[in-house]
Coordinates of C-alpha atoms and ligand atoms in Angstrom, one line a residue:
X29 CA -26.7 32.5 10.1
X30 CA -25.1 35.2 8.5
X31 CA -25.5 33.8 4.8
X32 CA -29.4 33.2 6.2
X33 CA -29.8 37.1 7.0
X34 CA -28.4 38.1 3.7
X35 CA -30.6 36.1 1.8
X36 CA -33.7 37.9 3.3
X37 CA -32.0 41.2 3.0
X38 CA -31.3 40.6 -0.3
X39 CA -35.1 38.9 -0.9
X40 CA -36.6 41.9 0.2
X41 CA -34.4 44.6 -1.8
X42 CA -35.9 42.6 -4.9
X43 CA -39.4 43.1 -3.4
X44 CA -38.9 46.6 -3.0
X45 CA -37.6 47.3 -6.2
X46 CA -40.0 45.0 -7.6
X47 CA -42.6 46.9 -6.0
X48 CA -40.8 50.8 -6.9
X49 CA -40.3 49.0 -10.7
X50 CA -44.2 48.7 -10.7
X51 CA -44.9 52.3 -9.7
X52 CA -42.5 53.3 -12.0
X53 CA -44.4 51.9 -14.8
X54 CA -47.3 53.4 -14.0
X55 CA -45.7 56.8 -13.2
X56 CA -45.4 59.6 -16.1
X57 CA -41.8 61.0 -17.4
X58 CA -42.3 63.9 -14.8
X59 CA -42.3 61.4 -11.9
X60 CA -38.7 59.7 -13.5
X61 CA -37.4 62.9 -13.3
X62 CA -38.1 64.1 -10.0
X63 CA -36.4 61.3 -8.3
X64 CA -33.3 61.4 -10.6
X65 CA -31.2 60.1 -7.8
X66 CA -33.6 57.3 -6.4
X67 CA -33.1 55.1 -8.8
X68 CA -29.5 55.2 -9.5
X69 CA -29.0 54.7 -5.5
X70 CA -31.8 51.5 -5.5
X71 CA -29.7 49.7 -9.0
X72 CA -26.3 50.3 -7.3
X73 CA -27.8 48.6 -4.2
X74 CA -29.3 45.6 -6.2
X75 CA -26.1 45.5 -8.1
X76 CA -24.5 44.8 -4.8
X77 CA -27.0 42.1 -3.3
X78 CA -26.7 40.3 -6.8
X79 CA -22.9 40.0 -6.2
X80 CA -23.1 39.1 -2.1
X81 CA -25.3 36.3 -2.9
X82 CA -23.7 35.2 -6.1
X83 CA -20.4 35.2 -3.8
X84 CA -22.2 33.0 -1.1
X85 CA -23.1 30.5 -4.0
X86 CA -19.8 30.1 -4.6
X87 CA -18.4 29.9 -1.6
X88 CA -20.3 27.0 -0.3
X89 CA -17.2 24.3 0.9
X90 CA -18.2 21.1 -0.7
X91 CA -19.4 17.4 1.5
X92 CA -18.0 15.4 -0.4
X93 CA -14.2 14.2 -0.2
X94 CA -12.1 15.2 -3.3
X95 CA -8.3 13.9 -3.6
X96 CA -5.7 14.0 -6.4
X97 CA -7.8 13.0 -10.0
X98 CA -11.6 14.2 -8.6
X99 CA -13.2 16.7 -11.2
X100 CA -16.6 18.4 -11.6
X101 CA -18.6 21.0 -9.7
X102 CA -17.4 20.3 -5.8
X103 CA -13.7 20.7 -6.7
X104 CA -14.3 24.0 -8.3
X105 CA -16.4 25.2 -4.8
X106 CA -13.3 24.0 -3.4
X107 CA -11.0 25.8 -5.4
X108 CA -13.2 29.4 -5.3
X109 CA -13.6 28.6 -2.1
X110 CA -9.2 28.5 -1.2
X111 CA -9.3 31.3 -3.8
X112 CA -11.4 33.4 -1.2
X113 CA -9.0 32.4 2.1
X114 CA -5.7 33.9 0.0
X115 CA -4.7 30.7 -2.1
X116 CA -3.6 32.2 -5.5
X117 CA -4.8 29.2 -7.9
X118 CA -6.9 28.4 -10.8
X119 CA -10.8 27.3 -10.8
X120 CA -10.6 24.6 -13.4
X121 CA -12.9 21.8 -11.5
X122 CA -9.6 19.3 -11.7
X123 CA -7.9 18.5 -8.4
X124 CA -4.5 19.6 -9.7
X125 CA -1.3 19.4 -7.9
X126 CA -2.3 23.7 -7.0
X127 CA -5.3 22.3 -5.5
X128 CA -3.5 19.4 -3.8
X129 CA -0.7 22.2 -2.4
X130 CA -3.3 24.8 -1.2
X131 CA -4.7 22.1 0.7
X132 CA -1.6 20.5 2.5
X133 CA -0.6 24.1 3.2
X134 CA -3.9 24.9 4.9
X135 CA -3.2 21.5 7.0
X136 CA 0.2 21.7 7.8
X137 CA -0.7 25.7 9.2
X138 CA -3.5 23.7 12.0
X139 CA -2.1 21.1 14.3
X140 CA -4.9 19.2 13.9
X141 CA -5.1 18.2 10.6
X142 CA -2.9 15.6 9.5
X143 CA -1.3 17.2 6.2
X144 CA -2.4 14.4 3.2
X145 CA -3.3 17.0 0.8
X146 CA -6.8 15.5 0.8
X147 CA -9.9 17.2 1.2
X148 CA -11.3 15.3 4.2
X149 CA -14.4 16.3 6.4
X150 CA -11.6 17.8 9.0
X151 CA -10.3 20.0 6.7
X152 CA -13.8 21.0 5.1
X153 CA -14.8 22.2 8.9
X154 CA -11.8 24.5 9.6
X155 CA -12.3 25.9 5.7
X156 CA -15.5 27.0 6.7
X157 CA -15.0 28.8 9.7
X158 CA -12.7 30.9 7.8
X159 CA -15.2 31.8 4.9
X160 CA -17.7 32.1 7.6
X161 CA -15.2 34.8 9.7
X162 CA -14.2 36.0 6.5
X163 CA -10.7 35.4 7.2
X164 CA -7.4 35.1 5.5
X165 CA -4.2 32.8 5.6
X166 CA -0.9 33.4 4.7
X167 CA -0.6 31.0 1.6
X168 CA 2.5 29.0 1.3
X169 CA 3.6 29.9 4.8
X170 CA 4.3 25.8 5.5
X171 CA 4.7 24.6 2.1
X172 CA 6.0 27.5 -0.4
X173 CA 4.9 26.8 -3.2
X174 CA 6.9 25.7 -5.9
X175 CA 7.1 27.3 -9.6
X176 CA 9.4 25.4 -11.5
X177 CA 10.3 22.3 -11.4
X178 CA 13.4 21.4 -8.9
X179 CA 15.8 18.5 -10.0
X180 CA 19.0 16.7 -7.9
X181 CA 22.5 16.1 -9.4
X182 CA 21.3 13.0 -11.6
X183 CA 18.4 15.0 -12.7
X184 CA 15.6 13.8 -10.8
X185 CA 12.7 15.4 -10.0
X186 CA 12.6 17.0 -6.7
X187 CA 9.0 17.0 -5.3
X188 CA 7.4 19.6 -4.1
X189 CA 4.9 18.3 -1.7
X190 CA 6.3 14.7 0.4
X191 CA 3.4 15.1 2.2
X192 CA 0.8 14.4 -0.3
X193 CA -0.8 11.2 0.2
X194 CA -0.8 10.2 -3.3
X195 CA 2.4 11.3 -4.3
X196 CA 4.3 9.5 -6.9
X197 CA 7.5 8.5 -5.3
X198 CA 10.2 6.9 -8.2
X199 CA 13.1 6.4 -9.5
X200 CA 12.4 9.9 -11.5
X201 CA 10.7 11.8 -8.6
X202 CA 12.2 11.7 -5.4
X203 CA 11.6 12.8 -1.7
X204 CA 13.4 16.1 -0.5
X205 CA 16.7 15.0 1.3
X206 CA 15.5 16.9 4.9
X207 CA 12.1 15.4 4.3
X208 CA 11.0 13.6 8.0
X209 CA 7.4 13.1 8.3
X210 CA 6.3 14.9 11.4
X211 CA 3.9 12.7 12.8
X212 CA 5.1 9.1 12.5
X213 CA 4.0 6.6 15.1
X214 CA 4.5 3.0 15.7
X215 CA 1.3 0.7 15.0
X216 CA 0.2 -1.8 17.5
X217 CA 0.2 -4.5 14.9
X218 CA 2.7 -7.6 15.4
X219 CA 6.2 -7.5 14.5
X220 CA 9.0 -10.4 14.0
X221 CA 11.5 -8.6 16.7
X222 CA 11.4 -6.6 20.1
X223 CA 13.6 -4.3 19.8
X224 CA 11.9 -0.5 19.5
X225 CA 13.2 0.8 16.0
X226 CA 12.5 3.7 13.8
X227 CA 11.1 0.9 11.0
X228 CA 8.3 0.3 13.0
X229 CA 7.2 3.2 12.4
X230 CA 4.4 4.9 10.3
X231 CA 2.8 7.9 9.4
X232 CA -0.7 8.3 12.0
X233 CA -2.8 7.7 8.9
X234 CA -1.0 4.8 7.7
X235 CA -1.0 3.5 11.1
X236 CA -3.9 3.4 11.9
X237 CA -5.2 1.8 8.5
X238 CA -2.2 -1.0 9.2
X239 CA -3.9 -1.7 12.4
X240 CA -7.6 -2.4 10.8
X241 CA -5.6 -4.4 7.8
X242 CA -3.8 -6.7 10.6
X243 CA -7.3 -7.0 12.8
X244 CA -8.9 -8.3 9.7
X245 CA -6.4 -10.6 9.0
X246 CA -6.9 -11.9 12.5
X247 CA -9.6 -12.5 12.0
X248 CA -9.4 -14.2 9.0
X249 CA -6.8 -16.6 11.0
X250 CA -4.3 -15.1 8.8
X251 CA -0.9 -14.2 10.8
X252 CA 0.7 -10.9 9.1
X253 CA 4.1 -9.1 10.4
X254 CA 5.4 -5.8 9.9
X255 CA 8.6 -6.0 8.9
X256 CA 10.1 -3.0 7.6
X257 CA 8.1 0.5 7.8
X258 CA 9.6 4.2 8.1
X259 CA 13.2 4.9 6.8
X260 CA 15.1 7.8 7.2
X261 CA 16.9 9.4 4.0
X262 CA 20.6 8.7 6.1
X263 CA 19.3 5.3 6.7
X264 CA 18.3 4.5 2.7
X265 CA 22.0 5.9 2.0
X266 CA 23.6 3.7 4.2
X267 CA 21.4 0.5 2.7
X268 CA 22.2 0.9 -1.0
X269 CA 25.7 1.7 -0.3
X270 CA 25.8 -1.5 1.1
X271 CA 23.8 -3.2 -1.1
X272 CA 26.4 -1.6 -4.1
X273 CA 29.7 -3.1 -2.4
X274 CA 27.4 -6.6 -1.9
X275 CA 26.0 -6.6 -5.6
X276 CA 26.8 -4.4 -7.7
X277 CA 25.0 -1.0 -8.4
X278 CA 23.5 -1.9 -11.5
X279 CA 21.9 -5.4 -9.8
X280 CA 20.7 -3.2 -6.3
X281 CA 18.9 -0.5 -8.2
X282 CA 16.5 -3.1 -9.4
X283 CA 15.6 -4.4 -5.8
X284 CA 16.8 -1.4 -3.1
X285 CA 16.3 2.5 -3.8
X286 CA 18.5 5.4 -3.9
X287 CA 18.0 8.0 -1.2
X288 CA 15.2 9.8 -1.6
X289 CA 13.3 7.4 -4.6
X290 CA 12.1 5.2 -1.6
X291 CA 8.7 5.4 -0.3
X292 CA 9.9 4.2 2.8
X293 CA 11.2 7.3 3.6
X294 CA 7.4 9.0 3.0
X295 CA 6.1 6.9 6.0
X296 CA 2.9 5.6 4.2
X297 CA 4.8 2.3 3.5
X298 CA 5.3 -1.3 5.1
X299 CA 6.7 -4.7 4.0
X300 CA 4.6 -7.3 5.5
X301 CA 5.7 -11.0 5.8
X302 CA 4.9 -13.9 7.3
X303 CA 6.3 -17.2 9.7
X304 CA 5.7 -19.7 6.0
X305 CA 8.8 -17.7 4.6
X306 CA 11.1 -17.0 7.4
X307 CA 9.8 -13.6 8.0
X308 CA 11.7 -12.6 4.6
X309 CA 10.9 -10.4 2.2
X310 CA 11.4 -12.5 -0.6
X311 CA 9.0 -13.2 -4.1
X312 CA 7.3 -16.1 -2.7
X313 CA 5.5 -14.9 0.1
X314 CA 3.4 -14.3 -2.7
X315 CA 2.4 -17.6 -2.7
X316 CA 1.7 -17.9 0.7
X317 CA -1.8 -17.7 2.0
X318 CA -0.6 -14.7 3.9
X319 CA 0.4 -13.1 0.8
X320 CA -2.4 -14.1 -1.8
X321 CA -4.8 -12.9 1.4
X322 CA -2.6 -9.3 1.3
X323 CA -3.5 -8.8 -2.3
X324 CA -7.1 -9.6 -2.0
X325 CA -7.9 -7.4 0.9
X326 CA -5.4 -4.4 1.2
X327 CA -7.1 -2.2 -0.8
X328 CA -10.1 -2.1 1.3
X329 CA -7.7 -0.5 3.7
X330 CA -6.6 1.6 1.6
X331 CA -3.2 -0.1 0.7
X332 CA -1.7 -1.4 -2.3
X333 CA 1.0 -3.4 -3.8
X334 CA 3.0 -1.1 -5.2
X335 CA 5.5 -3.1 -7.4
X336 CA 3.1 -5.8 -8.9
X337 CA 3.9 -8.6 -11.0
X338 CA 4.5 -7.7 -14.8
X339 CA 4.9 -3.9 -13.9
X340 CA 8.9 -4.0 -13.7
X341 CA 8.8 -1.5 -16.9
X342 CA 6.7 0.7 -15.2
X343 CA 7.6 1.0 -11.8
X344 CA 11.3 -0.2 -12.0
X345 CA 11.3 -2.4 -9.3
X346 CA 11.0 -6.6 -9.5
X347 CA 7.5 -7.6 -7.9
X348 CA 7.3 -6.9 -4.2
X349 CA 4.5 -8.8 -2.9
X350 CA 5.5 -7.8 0.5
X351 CA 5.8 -4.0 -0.2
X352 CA 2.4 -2.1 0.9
X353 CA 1.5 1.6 0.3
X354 CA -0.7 3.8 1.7
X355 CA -2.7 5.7 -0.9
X356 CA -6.2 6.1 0.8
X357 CA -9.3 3.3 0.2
X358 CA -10.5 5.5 -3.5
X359 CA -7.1 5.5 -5.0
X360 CA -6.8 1.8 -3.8
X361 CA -9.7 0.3 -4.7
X362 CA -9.1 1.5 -8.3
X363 CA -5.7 0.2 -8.5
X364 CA -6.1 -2.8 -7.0
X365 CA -9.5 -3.5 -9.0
X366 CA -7.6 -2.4 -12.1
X367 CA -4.5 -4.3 -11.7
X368 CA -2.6 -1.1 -12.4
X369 CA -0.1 1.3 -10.8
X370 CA 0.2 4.5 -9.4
X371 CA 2.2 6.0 -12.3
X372 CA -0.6 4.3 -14.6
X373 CA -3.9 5.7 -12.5
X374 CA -2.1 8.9 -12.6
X375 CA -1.3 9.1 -16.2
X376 CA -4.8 7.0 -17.2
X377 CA -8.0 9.3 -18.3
X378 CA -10.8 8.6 -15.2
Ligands
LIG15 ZN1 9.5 -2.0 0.9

């Protein structure tokens, strides 16, 4: 409504001076010169108007969802539009790892939006009331923001935002050690034990999409079970310690993470199995028609395998046919479609 009554006002000031510009060419010099002050006055005052509605162009919030990777038009609405609330980052039209910080701060400072770093149609609703009140948010007051580059012991990249959806978690970028996601749940999805663990967990939005993924499974007649979801950074220590003493340290870090590299710890993660292979996670569930029906239909969940077969190099890790990722269905679709991986969509031109 507001935006509505500036229009008009600003309509008819371009009337008026359309109208006062006529008169004015009809006038003599005399007639200029008597009202030296008029017209000064009337140009500041269109000079103003041309700005409020240029700034209400710009700050329309874009419909459309934009993640990690979308470009054009919307994302730089989005950006003038975080610009305007107190975010200090950069129009460019690329959402950027600024852009995907400025948003998962903005979530993380209201309860009710899950922080992904996404630009969903939650988050587009609570942007707009704050353009619309023309209010201000303390930016990085949940998630400082980071300006160089933080690195462990061994050299690994530190990152910044563990809450982003699409982050890149690796054996060169790793999840902060205190990093706990605060809003893991446990899915109602089948599991091969009883006992009430902290694996069973998830983060809400994975959760929920592993609950759709196991329905349509069901319905397919295909029997999936969750085997091994949230981890805490303790619990990943204690794992490839023992894994070390077992195998070896060279021989684990191909199959088992350090602390930190594993995307268990992130909550967006589950190993799925099935009764054909003992509820194992082991290569030839792969084969199984539980396994061949995981790779054909996770991404429409918005899952994907995340250590394919024939990406060692890339990702490190031996093929995982069991190990599912939440990434959201866009990211997904692409990888799964492409027969890539997330280090490869990221570092691919769109
Ligand atoms: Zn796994």
């Amino acid at each position: 409504m507001v935006h509505f009554k500036k229009n008009i006002i600003f309509v008819l000031t371009i009337v008026l001076l359309a109208i006062s510009g006529c008169s004015n060419d009809h006038s003599d010099s005399n007639n200029q010169q008597e009202n030296p002050t008029t017209n000064p006055a009337l140009e500041e005052n269109e000079n103003t108007e041309k700005e409020t509605l240029e700034e209400v162009k710009e700050l329309i919030v874009p419909d459309q969802e934009l993640e990690k990777k979308s470009e054009g038009r919307d994302v730089e609405l989005l950006q003038k539009a975080l610009i305007r609330i107190g975010y200090p980052i950069t129009v460019n039209g690329i959402y950027d790892e600024a852009t995907t910080w400025a948003i998962t701060d903005f979530q993380l400072q209201h309860d009710e939006l899950p922080a992904l770093g996404v630009f969903n149609k939650e988050t587009k609703s609570v942007l707009e009331k704050y353009i619309e009140n023309e209010e201000s948010i303390q930016a990085g007051k949940a998630l400082p923001p980071v300006d160089e580059p933080v690195f462990t012991n061994e050299g690994k990249h530190i990152l910044g935002n563990p809450y982003d959806q699409l982050a890149i978690i690796n054996k060169e970028n790793t999840l902060p050690s205190d990093y706990e996601p605060d809003d893991l749940v446990v899915p109602d999805v089948r599991f091969p034990f009883t006992e009430d663990l902290p694996k069973k967990k998830m983060r809400k939005v994975a959760a929920d999409a592993l609950e759709k993924l196991f329905a349509a499974a069901d319905k397919d007649g295909i029997k999936l079970y969750a085997q091994s979801g949230y981890r805490s950074y303790e619990t990943q220590e204690t794992l490839f310690a023992n894994y070390v003493q077992r195998d070896g340290e060279e021989a684990a870090n191909k199959y088992s993470a350090r602390p930190g590299e594993s995307e268990h710890q992130s909550g967006l993660t589950m190993d799925v199995t099935s009764e054909a292979v003992n509820y194992e996670l082991t290569v030839e569930f792969g084969e199984t028609k539980e396994g061949k029906w995981l790779q054909e239909h996770a991404a429409d969940y918005g899952f994907i395998i995340r250590y394919p077969k024939g990406k060692e190099e890339i990702t490190k890790y031996q093929y995982e046919p069991w190990h599912i990722r939440y990434v959201g269905k866009k990211a997904a679709k692409a990888i799964m479609e492409n027969n890539i991986t997330l280090e490869e969509y990221f570092s691919q031109e769109q």
